[in-house]
Short mmCIF file of C-alpha atoms in Angstrom, two decimals:
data_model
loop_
_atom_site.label_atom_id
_atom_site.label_comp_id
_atom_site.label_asym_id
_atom_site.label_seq_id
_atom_site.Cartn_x
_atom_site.Cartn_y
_atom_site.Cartn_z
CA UNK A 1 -23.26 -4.38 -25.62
CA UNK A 2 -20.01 -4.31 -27.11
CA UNK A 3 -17.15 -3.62 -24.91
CA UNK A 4 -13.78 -1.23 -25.36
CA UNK A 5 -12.35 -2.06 -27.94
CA UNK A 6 -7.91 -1.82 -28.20
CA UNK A 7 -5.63 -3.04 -30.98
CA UNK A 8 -2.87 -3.99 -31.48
CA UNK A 9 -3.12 -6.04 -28.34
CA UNK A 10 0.86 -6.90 -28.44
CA UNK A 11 3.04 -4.36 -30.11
CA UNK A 12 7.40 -4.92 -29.88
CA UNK A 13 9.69 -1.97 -31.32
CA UNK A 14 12.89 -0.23 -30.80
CA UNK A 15 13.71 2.21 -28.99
CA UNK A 16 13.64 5.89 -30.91
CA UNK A 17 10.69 4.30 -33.13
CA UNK A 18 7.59 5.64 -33.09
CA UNK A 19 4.13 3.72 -31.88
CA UNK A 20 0.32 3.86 -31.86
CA UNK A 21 -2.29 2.77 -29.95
CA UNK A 22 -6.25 2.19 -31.12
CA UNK A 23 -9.34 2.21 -29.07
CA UNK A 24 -12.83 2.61 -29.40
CA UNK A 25 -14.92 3.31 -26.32
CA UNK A 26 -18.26 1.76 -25.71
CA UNK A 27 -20.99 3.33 -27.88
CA UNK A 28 -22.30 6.63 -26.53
CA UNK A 29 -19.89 7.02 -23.94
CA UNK A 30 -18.44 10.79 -23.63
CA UNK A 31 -15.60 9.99 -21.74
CA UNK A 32 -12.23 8.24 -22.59
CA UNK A 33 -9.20 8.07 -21.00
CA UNK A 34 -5.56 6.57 -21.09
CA UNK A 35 -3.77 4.78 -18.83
CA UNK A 36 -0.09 3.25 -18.61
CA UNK A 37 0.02 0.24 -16.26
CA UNK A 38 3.93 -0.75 -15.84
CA UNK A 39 5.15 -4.52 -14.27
CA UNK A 40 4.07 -4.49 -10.86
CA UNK A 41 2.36 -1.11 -10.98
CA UNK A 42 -1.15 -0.10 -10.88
CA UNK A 43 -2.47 1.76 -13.85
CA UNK A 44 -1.47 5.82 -14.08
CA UNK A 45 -4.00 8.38 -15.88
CA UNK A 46 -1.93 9.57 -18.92
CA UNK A 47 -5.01 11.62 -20.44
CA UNK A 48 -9.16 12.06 -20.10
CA UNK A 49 -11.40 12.90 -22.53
CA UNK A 50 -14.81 14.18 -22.53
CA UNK A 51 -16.47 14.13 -25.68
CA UNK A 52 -13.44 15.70 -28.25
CA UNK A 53 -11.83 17.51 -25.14
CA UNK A 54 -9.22 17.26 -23.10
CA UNK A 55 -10.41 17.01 -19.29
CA UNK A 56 -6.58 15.98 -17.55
CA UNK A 57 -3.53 15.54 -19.32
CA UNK A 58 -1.54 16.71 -16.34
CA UNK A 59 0.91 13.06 -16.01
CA UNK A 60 1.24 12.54 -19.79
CA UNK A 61 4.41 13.04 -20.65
CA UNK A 62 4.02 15.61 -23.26
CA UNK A 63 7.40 15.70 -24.99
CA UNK A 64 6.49 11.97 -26.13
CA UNK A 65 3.41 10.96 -25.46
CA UNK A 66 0.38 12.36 -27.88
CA UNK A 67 -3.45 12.10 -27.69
CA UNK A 68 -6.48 12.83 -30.04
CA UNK A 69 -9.85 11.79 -30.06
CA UNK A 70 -10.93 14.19 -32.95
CA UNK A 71 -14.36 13.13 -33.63
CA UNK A 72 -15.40 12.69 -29.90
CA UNK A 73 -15.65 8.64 -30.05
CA UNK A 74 -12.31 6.60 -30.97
CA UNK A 75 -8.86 7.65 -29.66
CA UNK A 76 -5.67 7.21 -30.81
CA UNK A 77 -2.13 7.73 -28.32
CA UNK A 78 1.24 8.18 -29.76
CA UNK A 79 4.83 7.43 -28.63
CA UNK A 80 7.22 9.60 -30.58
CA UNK A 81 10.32 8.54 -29.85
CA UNK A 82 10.12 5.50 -27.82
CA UNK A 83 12.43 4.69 -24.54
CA UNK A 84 12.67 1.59 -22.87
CA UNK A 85 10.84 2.58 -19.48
CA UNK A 86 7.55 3.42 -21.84
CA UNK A 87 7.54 -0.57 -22.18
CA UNK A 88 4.31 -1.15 -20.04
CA UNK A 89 0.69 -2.05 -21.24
CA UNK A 90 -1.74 1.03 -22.14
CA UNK A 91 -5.10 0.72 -20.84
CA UNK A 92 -8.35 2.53 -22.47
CA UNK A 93 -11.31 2.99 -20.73
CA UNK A 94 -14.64 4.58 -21.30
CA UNK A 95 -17.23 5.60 -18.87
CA UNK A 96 -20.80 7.48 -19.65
CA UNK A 97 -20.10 10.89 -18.12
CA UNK A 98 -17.11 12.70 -16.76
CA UNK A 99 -17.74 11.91 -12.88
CA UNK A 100 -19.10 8.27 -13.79
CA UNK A 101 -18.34 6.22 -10.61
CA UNK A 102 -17.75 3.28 -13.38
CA UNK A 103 -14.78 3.05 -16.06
CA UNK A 104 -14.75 0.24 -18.38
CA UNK A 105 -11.91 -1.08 -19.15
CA UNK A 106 -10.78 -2.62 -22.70
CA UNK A 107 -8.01 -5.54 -22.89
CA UNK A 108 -5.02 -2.96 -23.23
CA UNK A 109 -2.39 -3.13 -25.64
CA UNK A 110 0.89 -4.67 -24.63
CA UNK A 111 4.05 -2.43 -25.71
CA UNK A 112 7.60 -3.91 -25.31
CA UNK A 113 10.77 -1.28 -26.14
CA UNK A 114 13.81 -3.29 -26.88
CA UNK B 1 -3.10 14.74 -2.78
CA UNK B 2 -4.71 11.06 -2.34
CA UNK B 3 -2.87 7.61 -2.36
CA UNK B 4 -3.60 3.86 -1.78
CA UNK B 5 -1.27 1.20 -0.08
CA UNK B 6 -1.55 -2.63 -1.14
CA UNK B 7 0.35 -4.06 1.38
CA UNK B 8 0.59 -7.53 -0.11
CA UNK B 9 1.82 -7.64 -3.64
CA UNK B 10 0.90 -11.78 -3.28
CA UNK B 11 -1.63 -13.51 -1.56
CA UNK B 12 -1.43 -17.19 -1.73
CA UNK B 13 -4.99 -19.52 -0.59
CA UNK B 14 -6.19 -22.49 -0.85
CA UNK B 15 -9.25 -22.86 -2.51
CA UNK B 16 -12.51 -22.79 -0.30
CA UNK B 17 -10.78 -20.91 2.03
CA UNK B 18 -11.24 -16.98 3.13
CA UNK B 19 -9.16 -14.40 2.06
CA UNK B 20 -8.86 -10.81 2.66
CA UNK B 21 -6.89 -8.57 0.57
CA UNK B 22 -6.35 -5.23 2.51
CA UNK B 23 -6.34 -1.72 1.11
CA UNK B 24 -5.67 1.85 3.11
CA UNK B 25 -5.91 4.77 1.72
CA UNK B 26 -4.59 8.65 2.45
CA UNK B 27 -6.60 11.58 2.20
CA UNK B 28 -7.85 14.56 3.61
CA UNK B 29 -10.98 14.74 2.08
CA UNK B 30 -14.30 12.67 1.60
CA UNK B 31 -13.17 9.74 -0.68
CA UNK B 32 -14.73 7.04 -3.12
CA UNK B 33 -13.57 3.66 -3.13
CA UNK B 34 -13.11 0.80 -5.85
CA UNK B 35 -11.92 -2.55 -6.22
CA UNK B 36 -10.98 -3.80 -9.86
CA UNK B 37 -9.98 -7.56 -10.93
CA UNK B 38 -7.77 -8.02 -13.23
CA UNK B 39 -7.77 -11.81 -14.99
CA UNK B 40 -4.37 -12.79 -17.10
CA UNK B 41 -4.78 -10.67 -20.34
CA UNK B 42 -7.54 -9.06 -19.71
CA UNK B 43 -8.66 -5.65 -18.84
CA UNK B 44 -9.98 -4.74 -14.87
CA UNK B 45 -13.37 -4.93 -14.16
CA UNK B 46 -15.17 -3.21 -11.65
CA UNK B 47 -15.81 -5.31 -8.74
CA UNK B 48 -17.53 -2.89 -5.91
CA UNK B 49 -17.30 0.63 -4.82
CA UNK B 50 -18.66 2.21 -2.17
CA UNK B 51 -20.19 5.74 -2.57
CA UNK B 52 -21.94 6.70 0.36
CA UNK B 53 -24.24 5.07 2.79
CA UNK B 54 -23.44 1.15 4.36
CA UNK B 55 -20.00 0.52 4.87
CA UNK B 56 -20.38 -3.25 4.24
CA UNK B 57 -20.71 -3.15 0.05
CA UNK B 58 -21.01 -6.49 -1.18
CA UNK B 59 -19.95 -6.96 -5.00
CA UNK B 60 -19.65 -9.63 -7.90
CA UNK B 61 -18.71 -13.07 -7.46
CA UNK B 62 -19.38 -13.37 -4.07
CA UNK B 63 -16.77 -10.41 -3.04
CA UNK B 64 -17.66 -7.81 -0.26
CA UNK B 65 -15.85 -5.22 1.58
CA UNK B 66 -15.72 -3.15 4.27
CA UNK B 67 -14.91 1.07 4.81
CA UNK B 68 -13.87 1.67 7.86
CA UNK B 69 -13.11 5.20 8.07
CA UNK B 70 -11.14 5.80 11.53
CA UNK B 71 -8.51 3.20 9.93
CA UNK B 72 -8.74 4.49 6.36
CA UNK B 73 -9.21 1.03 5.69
CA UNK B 74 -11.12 -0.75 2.16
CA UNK B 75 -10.25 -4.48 2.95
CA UNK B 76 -11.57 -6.91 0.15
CA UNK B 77 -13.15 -10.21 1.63
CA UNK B 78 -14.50 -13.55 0.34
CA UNK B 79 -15.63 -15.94 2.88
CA UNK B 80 -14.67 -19.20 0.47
CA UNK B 81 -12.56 -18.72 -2.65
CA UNK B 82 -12.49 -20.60 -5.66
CA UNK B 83 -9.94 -21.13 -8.30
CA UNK B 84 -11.37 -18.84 -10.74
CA UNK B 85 -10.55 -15.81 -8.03
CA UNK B 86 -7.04 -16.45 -9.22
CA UNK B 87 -6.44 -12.35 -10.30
CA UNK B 88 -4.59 -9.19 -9.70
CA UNK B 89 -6.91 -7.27 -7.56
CA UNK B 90 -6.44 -3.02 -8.04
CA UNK B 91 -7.85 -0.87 -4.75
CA UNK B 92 -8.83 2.95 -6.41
CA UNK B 93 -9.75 5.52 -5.02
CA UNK B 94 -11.60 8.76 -6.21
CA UNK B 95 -11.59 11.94 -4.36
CA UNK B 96 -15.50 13.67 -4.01
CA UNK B 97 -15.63 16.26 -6.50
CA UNK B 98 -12.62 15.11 -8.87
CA UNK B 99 -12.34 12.68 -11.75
CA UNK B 100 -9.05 10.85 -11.12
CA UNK B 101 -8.85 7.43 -9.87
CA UNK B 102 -5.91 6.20 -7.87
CA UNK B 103 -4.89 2.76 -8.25
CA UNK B 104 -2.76 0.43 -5.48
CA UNK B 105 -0.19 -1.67 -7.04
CA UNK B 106 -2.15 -4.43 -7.27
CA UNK B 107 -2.34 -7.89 -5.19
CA UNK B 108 -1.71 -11.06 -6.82
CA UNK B 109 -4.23 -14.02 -5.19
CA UNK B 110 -3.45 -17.22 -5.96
CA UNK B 111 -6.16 -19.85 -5.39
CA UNK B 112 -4.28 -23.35 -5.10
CA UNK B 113 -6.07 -26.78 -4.90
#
């Protein structure tokens, strides 16, 4: 079984540009969420999805930070514009249902704001 | 609302040795507990949980821990270590009837020869 699937894995931009992230869940899984993990920090629930629909956005940073997952399977967050404290790695996971006891995790994708 | 303390942000261990990495958490309410490893580069994967039931939950790789609810305590334990334990280990926890998991800011083992 294929895993979660992120890209890039490393992204480096300025600050004010704009950046986004790829992932693709594990097939058949209905939920999907976000997560920013910053130096030192544990990870922090930016967004969940279940199927196509947003379940919590409540800590995503709305002014900046966008979400879609349009078709109910891969999911795509935006940074628009970029600040230096976004710099942190962004997490995807995936989990069967919405109240799964299990999230799996993909490799994240490294973002550095210069 | 629910949160999780990692007291040690390092834990350094020679290999074959025991460790314990401790984990307490805060809430009001009944609670779900995790423990994720996270290898250099890599995503976390799910190591145990408890649910319900025992309080000893034993997990992958020879990991087990213990919820001790009086102390609002998840301690991780191994009794011997090896160098491939060398991780950031993430204590969650999910409150019953919600969908968010809390992560701890992580401990940092070190297995050294």
């Amino acid at each position: 079984e294929a895993g979660v699937a992120q890209s890039p894995r490393y992204k480096i931009i300025e600050k004010r540009q704009s950046v986004a992230f790829w992932c693709n869940p594990i097939s058949g899984h209905a939920t999907l969420y976000w997560y920013q993990q910053i130096l030192g920090q544990g990870p922090k629930l930016l967004i969940q999805f279940q199927n196509n629909g947003v379940v919590d956005d409540s800590q995503l940073p709305k002014d900046r930070f966008s979400a879609e997952r349009l078709k109910g399977v891969d999911s795509t967050l935006k940074i628009q514009p970029a600040k230096l404290e976004d710099s942190a790695v962004y997490l995807c996971a995936s989990s069967p249902v919405v109240f799964s006891d299990t999230q799996y995790f993909g490799p994240g994708t490294r973002l550095t704001v210069l | 609302a629910q949160s999780v303390t990692q007291l040690d942000s390092q834990v350094p261990v020679f290999e074959e040795a025991p460790v314990e990495l401790r984990c307490n958490y805060s809430s009001s309410v009944s609670v779900y507990l995790f423990w994720y490893v996270q290898y250099p580069n890599q995503g976390l994967q799910l190591l145990l949980k408890y649910l319900s039931g025992s309080t000893l939950v034993k997990g992958i790789n020879g990991f087990e821990a213990e919820f001790n609810k009086s102390q609002t305590s998840f301690h991780l334990r191994k009794p011997s270590v090896h160098i491939s334990d060398t991780a950031e280990y993430f204590c969650a926890v999910r409150v019953g009837g919600g969908n968010k998991l809390t992560f701890g800011t992580g401990t940092q083992l070190k297995v050294e020869l």
